[in-house]
């Protein structure tokens, strides 16, 4: 196979995980979006013009979790079994927390992180008109502190139909 | 985890099915589209301008079955093993019947229903120009009676290579 | 180009719409899902285990409208400018109504019909556990009467930034 | 249309932008991922096992920009005309900056923000094995400071073929 | 913007085409798949077990044309207006020819080439069981001679509704 | 089920593979793109304007392998575990070789072939501006000799976590 570029350290590969065990995988990730007081008030009163911000963000996060393999180039496709998306509306913004479960050969932290990112982006999109200043800029809006809270694996539990 | 909105009954979650058994799942769904006599004649004679109506609808249905997890927000991704799409051209329209098979942790009735829906929508799209009246409206076209005929599960049979 | 199968009436083509005018297109479609009284009570009280049924169905419908070109084989890609999804919870089920707007070369009735279909399928998915009988079947659930209420086109209005 | 839930302030809609002008839109967004010194050394030397981190992240970002309408529920589809993805490898991590251009009816800040988010997630995925501690956790990795640097619109310039 | 990697000649960008004119674009591409005599006989007699080979390949090609922007990393999204897929069943295989039309800022040769490639791959998939030898290998099957026959552009013609 | 069109030999089905064994599957495919000397020189010097040709083609190929089930109508979804994409820059063009691994019920040759095809199409797209002649045509560019080098299956090896 002389001449092929594979081993020169500059190319990309999707590492084979065929020999890894299928175990129960769980990962929880979190992140925060800073919003103005006005926006937070409108969210609490459910008066955002585009509609229900948090449910829309939950659904967007779940969809993104399921599509992580198609968004992150070297992620493996995984049969996700469950997704939880929670929000904490704080004094200066909203914290999103996503937990992903899967019986698979690789961890699901990228799925949880992708869910958090898309949840926060969706919140931003829903409140654009109130976050923008008079010049159409976003001086206060920012997403930060996206991180993995916990990653676990365990033997497959006994199945119960 | 105080403050998080998860348990207030208004948020959305993708229920974890990790502890359910992998069994052989089958579901059959059916639905009907009402069409004008003229359109049905053209379909029977294979003279619809856009082309082969029924094969196009079959392929669209199979694609939709495989993508159900990406269309229905809380559906789990499932490794579909087989899809059958059949049509009965009747006196007043076409009945579509879709059977989906899978070895998985959840039933496949949503996959079968999605296949039927997309098959019928595709038929509509193929015959738009003959179904429309002179005002561009569809006074007679309608999709109805989409339902699950049968849903089954069974122990995984012995595999035979 | 002798020998090519194109003109034998059995093949499929995506008709060129390049010479059609770009006009303002609107289409409204509607459909109904029959549900049991118990399910409707739970939906009204927002006590469905999977979460907020109607907002989930709205978001699924909007996503499906935007992807219609990828679901229905011969549909053209269209720059959808607006989507409205409304529900009427009636005595025996839920009616979904979807209006789609676009400045384009082809009508948007397939987009509206696809939105209605996916809205109703999503409702079904959200209430599966309460609609199923003790044998796991759906004796009463059915989707029906999916049709186009109105389809319009108009000259592009003056743009106002 | 009595009975329909549309106006109760809790539902979701995709606001119609049909009457907005098509203008040249530009938006630039930025974000940062904190990485360990060891990881940054390996990236600089192009010795990350999975391959070329920055080019992979660029391509993932461009793909995500093009799919923003399909990831963020209420975003409108937009004909993106150009995407630039740049990285600055700093002492404590990598800053990603994405500029998106489009001739359209709505701004492209969500596209730029989505590109930045997916670029940073892809970097994380590429360096997972070196960022993880002995317990499989990520004590130091974090994504932060995702924000819009600048958003502009301008009359369509004269086209030059 | 010192430090950013953009101009080092090794990174990737999606070149901005915002200043190019919208013109009528057409491209035709062609390619060939070599098949055994036995397979060609079965195709001619429509006795391939998986079903109608050529219509399936047409539909797959049209879908791939519409998704080219999502498959080829630096392609721009384009509003395809028409697709024609033709086949010539020859003595030693099948030739596929795809013509794509679009009113856009960039040419559509990649769309036509992608359509041809997926048409030929779909044919291969449909006849796998008859093309395979007793060891499950494909000694005779091959795709070749994929090329652009013609690429054109023209002023937008007068629109006729 | 009288009247249904299923068994008339002209319809399409996705054959059920539920009863096949899950085994370790591997397939390697290869293909070639002919390019001008000028283009090959620029690729070798990494001076192609759009950027890093080979890494872009690798990533596009990996994405296409993962999406094969969504591109080829009757392919089954498969949990791909690994993908290798290699290139050999020869005197008259570039050869792409793709190896796909999976633990599944069906072979992965279509995934490998799809990866090769999209790798070669991506290379073409990256070098369009240098391959085109003064009339915007491609007199020398061509993709050829796409074939399966080897297809194998084996018992699932012992898993090692």
mmCIF file of N, CA and C in Angstrom, chain D residues 57-128:
data_model
loop_
_atom_site.group_PDB
_atom_site.id
_atom_site.type_symbol
_atom_site.label_atom_id
_atom_site.label_comp_id
_atom_site.label_asym_id
_atom_site.label_seq_id
_atom_site.Cartn_x
_atom_site.Cartn_y
_atom_site.Cartn_z
ATOM 1 N N UNK D 57 -12.232 20.812 12.061
ATOM 2 C CA UNK D 57 -13.158 21.748 12.710
ATOM 3 C C UNK D 57 -13.680 22.787 11.724
ATOM 4 N N UNK D 58 -12.840 23.212 10.800
ATOM 5 C CA UNK D 58 -13.308 24.160 9.780
ATOM 6 C C UNK D 58 -14.424 23.564 8.941
ATOM 7 N N UNK D 59 -14.201 22.340 8.491
ATOM 8 C CA UNK D 59 -15.194 21.707 7.621
ATOM 9 C C UNK D 59 -16.489 21.445 8.377
ATOM 10 N N UNK D 60 -16.368 21.005 9.626
ATOM 11 C CA UNK D 60 -17.579 20.790 10.437
ATOM 12 C C UNK D 60 -18.338 22.097 10.623
ATOM 13 N N UNK D 61 -17.606 23.189 10.826
ATOM 14 C CA UNK D 61 -18.257 24.487 11.020
ATOM 15 C C UNK D 61 -18.995 24.928 9.760
ATOM 16 N N UNK D 62 -18.368 24.758 8.606
ATOM 17 C CA UNK D 62 -19.011 25.149 7.344
ATOM 18 C C UNK D 62 -20.279 24.333 7.119
ATOM 19 N N UNK D 63 -20.202 23.020 7.371
ATOM 20 C CA UNK D 63 -21.394 22.180 7.218
ATOM 21 C C UNK D 63 -22.504 22.632 8.163
ATOM 22 N N UNK D 64 -22.147 22.971 9.390
ATOM 23 C CA UNK D 64 -23.154 23.391 10.376
ATOM 24 C C UNK D 64 -23.774 24.727 9.990
ATOM 25 N N UNK D 65 -22.966 25.638 9.463
ATOM 26 C CA UNK D 65 -23.510 26.922 8.993
ATOM 27 C C UNK D 65 -24.599 26.672 7.944
ATOM 28 N N UNK D 66 -24.294 25.784 7.001
ATOM 29 C CA UNK D 66 -25.253 25.524 5.922
ATOM 30 C C UNK D 66 -26.527 24.852 6.431
ATOM 31 N N UNK D 67 -26.434 24.128 7.554
ATOM 32 C CA UNK D 67 -27.589 23.401 8.104
ATOM 33 C C UNK D 67 -28.259 24.104 9.273
ATOM 34 N N UNK D 68 -27.908 25.341 9.546
ATOM 35 C CA UNK D 68 -28.472 26.015 10.722
ATOM 36 C C UNK D 68 -29.995 26.004 10.712
ATOM 37 N N UNK D 69 -30.588 26.219 9.544
ATOM 38 C CA UNK D 69 -32.059 26.217 9.427
ATOM 39 C C UNK D 69 -32.661 24.889 9.874
ATOM 40 N N UNK D 70 -31.864 23.808 9.834
ATOM 41 C CA UNK D 70 -32.383 22.485 10.182
ATOM 42 C C UNK D 70 -32.062 22.117 11.643
ATOM 43 N N UNK D 71 -31.219 22.926 12.280
ATOM 44 C CA UNK D 71 -30.823 22.648 13.674
ATOM 45 C C UNK D 71 -31.570 23.536 14.662
ATOM 46 N N UNK D 72 -31.812 24.781 14.271
ATOM 47 C CA UNK D 72 -32.458 25.750 15.162
ATOM 48 C C UNK D 72 -33.913 25.873 14.697
ATOM 49 N N UNK D 73 -34.889 25.456 15.523
ATOM 50 C CA UNK D 73 -36.252 25.221 15.020
ATOM 51 C C UNK D 73 -36.897 26.374 14.257
ATOM 52 N N UNK D 74 -36.681 27.622 14.683
ATOM 53 C CA UNK D 74 -37.407 28.711 14.032
ATOM 54 C C UNK D 74 -36.543 29.529 13.071
ATOM 55 N N UNK D 75 -35.359 29.047 12.745
ATOM 56 C CA UNK D 75 -34.524 29.720 11.738
ATOM 57 C C UNK D 75 -35.098 29.509 10.343
ATOM 58 N N UNK D 76 -34.951 30.524 9.506
ATOM 59 C CA UNK D 76 -35.377 30.424 8.118
ATOM 60 C C UNK D 76 -34.241 29.861 7.263
ATOM 61 N N UNK D 77 -34.590 29.084 6.237
ATOM 62 C CA UNK D 77 -33.560 28.646 5.294
ATOM 63 C C UNK D 77 -32.990 29.854 4.555
ATOM 64 N N UNK D 78 -31.664 29.880 4.387
ATOM 65 C CA UNK D 78 -30.981 31.027 3.794
ATOM 66 C C UNK D 78 -29.929 30.558 2.792
ATOM 67 N N UNK D 79 -29.808 31.247 1.657
ATOM 68 C CA UNK D 79 -28.794 30.849 0.663
ATOM 69 C C UNK D 79 -27.429 31.432 1.005
ATOM 70 N N UNK D 80 -26.714 30.777 1.932
ATOM 71 C CA UNK D 80 -25.388 31.249 2.347
ATOM 72 C C UNK D 80 -24.464 31.358 1.132
ATOM 73 N N UNK D 81 -23.757 32.484 1.004
ATOM 74 C CA UNK D 81 -22.854 32.633 -0.148
ATOM 75 C C UNK D 81 -21.385 32.449 0.215
ATOM 76 N N UNK D 82 -21.022 32.564 1.497
ATOM 77 C CA UNK D 82 -19.615 32.404 1.851
ATOM 78 C C UNK D 82 -19.431 32.181 3.340
ATOM 79 N N UNK D 83 -18.415 31.398 3.708
ATOM 80 C CA UNK D 83 -18.121 31.117 5.120
ATOM 81 C C UNK D 83 -16.610 31.119 5.313
ATOM 82 N N UNK D 84 -16.155 31.857 6.327
ATOM 83 C CA UNK D 84 -14.743 31.842 6.703
ATOM 84 C C UNK D 84 -14.626 31.355 8.132
ATOM 85 N N UNK D 85 -13.742 30.407 8.365
ATOM 86 C CA UNK D 85 -13.525 29.875 9.710
ATOM 87 C C UNK D 85 -12.050 30.015 10.036
ATOM 88 N N UNK D 86 -11.743 30.754 11.079
ATOM 89 C CA UNK D 86 -10.343 30.988 11.449
ATOM 90 C C UNK D 86 -10.113 30.537 12.887
ATOM 91 N N UNK D 87 -8.871 30.165 13.195
ATOM 92 C CA UNK D 87 -8.526 29.741 14.548
ATOM 93 C C UNK D 87 -7.302 30.495 15.036
ATOM 94 N N UNK D 88 -7.288 30.763 16.327
ATOM 95 C CA UNK D 88 -6.108 31.329 16.963
ATOM 96 C C UNK D 88 -5.744 30.385 18.104
ATOM 97 N N UNK D 89 -4.618 29.704 17.973
ATOM 98 C CA UNK D 89 -4.174 28.789 19.031
ATOM 99 C C UNK D 89 -3.427 29.623 20.067
ATOM 100 N N UNK D 90 -4.054 29.795 21.236
ATOM 101 C CA UNK D 90 -3.493 30.665 22.271
ATOM 102 C C UNK D 90 -2.820 29.823 23.353
ATOM 103 N N UNK D 91 -2.363 30.498 24.391
ATOM 104 C CA UNK D 91 -1.630 29.806 25.456
ATOM 105 C C UNK D 91 -2.513 28.805 26.197
ATOM 106 N N UNK D 92 -3.799 29.085 26.298
ATOM 107 C CA UNK D 92 -4.649 28.195 27.112
ATOM 108 C C UNK D 92 -5.778 27.545 26.328
ATOM 109 N N UNK D 93 -5.720 27.620 24.994
ATOM 110 C CA UNK D 93 -6.787 26.990 24.227
ATOM 111 C C UNK D 93 -6.833 27.472 22.797
ATOM 112 N N UNK D 94 -7.992 27.390 22.195
ATOM 113 C CA UNK D 94 -8.153 27.796 20.796
ATOM 114 C C UNK D 94 -9.379 28.697 20.683
ATOM 115 N N UNK D 95 -9.217 29.825 19.991
ATOM 116 C CA UNK D 95 -10.343 30.701 19.688
ATOM 117 C C UNK D 95 -10.776 30.444 18.245
ATOM 118 N N UNK D 96 -12.074 30.250 18.055
ATOM 119 C CA UNK D 96 -12.628 30.070 16.700
ATOM 120 C C UNK D 96 -13.417 31.308 16.325
ATOM 121 N N UNK D 97 -13.239 31.758 15.081
ATOM 122 C CA UNK D 97 -13.977 32.917 14.598
ATOM 123 C C UNK D 97 -14.603 32.559 13.248
ATOM 124 N N UNK D 98 -15.900 32.768 13.119
ATOM 125 C CA UNK D 98 -16.623 32.384 11.896
ATOM 126 C C UNK D 98 -17.348 33.599 11.342
ATOM 127 N N UNK D 99 -17.139 33.861 10.034
ATOM 128 C CA UNK D 99 -17.865 34.922 9.335
ATOM 129 C C UNK D 99 -18.745 34.290 8.258
ATOM 130 N N UNK D 100 -20.026 34.691 8.247
ATOM 131 C CA UNK D 100 -20.975 34.143 7.278
ATOM 132 C C UNK D 100 -21.516 35.289 6.435
ATOM 133 N N UNK D 101 -21.651 35.046 5.127
ATOM 134 C CA UNK D 101 -22.223 36.032 4.207
ATOM 135 C C UNK D 101 -23.411 35.428 3.477
ATOM 136 N N UNK D 102 -24.384 36.274 3.181
ATOM 137 C CA UNK D 102 -25.620 35.792 2.568
ATOM 138 C C UNK D 102 -26.363 36.960 1.961
ATOM 139 N N UNK D 103 -27.065 36.735 0.852
ATOM 140 C CA UNK D 103 -28.031 37.714 0.349
ATOM 141 C C UNK D 103 -29.400 37.207 0.745
ATOM 142 N N UNK D 104 -29.982 37.783 1.795
ATOM 143 C CA UNK D 104 -31.237 37.200 2.256
ATOM 144 C C UNK D 104 -32.091 38.172 3.018
ATOM 145 N N UNK D 105 -33.234 37.633 3.519
ATOM 146 C CA UNK D 105 -34.223 38.461 4.190
ATOM 147 C C UNK D 105 -34.022 38.510 5.707
ATOM 148 N N UNK D 106 -33.129 37.679 6.245
ATOM 149 C CA UNK D 106 -32.887 37.716 7.688
ATOM 150 C C UNK D 106 -31.381 37.664 7.936
ATOM 151 N N UNK D 107 -30.985 38.109 9.113
ATOM 152 C CA UNK D 107 -29.577 38.146 9.469
ATOM 153 C C UNK D 107 -28.976 36.756 9.602
ATOM 154 N N UNK D 108 -27.641 36.690 9.598
ATOM 155 C CA UNK D 108 -26.959 35.400 9.648
ATOM 156 C C UNK D 108 -26.171 35.211 10.935
ATOM 157 N N UNK D 109 -26.560 35.906 12.020
ATOM 158 C CA UNK D 109 -25.806 35.709 13.260
ATOM 159 C C UNK D 109 -25.999 34.307 13.827
ATOM 160 N N UNK D 110 -27.185 33.713 13.664
ATOM 161 C CA UNK D 110 -27.363 32.345 14.177
ATOM 162 C C UNK D 110 -26.481 31.370 13.414
ATOM 163 N N UNK D 111 -26.316 31.607 12.113
ATOM 164 C CA UNK D 111 -25.438 30.760 11.307
ATOM 165 C C UNK D 111 -23.992 30.866 11.818
ATOM 166 N N UNK D 112 -23.538 32.095 12.086
ATOM 167 C CA UNK D 112 -22.160 32.277 12.557
ATOM 168 C C UNK D 112 -21.968 31.642 13.936
ATOM 169 N N UNK D 113 -22.952 31.827 14.817
ATOM 170 C CA UNK D 113 -22.858 31.245 16.168
ATOM 171 C C UNK D 113 -22.886 29.715 16.121
ATOM 172 N N UNK D 114 -23.706 29.168 15.234
ATOM 173 C CA UNK D 114 -23.767 27.707 15.104
ATOM 174 C C UNK D 114 -22.441 27.176 14.558
ATOM 175 N N UNK D 115 -21.867 27.890 13.608
ATOM 176 C CA UNK D 115 -20.557 27.487 13.081
ATOM 177 C C UNK D 115 -19.489 27.484 14.164
ATOM 178 N N UNK D 116 -19.454 28.527 14.980
ATOM 179 C CA UNK D 116 -18.475 28.582 16.073
ATOM 180 C C UNK D 116 -18.681 27.420 17.049
ATOM 181 N N UNK D 117 -19.926 27.176 17.424
ATOM 182 C CA UNK D 117 -20.212 26.110 18.396
ATOM 183 C C UNK D 117 -19.753 24.754 17.879
ATOM 184 N N UNK D 118 -20.064 24.454 16.624
ATOM 185 C CA UNK D 118 -19.706 23.141 16.080
ATOM 186 C C UNK D 118 -18.199 23.050 15.849
ATOM 187 N N UNK D 119 -17.549 24.149 15.505
ATOM 188 C CA UNK D 119 -16.077 24.126 15.390
ATOM 189 C C UNK D 119 -15.455 23.745 16.731
ATOM 190 N N UNK D 120 -15.938 24.353 17.811
ATOM 191 C CA UNK D 120 -15.356 24.084 19.130
ATOM 192 C C UNK D 120 -15.693 22.675 19.615
ATOM 193 N N UNK D 121 -16.914 22.221 19.353
ATOM 194 C CA UNK D 121 -17.286 20.843 19.711
ATOM 195 C C UNK D 121 -16.417 19.836 18.954
ATOM 196 N N UNK D 122 -16.131 20.134 17.692
ATOM 197 C CA UNK D 122 -15.299 19.217 16.898
ATOM 198 C C UNK D 122 -13.874 19.166 17.439
ATOM 199 N N UNK D 123 -13.342 20.325 17.825
ATOM 200 C CA UNK D 123 -12.007 20.317 18.439
ATOM 201 C C UNK D 123 -12.029 19.426 19.683
ATOM 202 N N UNK D 124 -13.026 19.610 20.525
ATOM 203 C CA UNK D 124 -13.153 18.779 21.734
ATOM 204 C C UNK D 124 -13.131 17.297 21.369
ATOM 205 N N UNK D 125 -13.953 16.942 20.383
ATOM 206 C CA UNK D 125 -14.041 15.530 19.996
ATOM 207 C C UNK D 125 -12.699 14.984 19.510
ATOM 208 N N UNK D 126 -11.942 15.823 18.811
ATOM 209 C CA UNK D 126 -10.663 15.355 18.247
ATOM 210 C C UNK D 126 -9.616 15.107 19.339
ATOM 211 N N UNK D 127 -9.740 15.787 20.463
ATOM 212 C CA UNK D 127 -8.683 15.701 21.491
ATOM 213 C C UNK D 127 -9.177 15.024 22.766
ATOM 214 N N UNK D 128 -10.311 14.332 22.678
ATOM 215 C CA UNK D 128 -10.872 13.687 23.862
ATOM 216 C C UNK D 128 -9.865 12.818 24.596
#
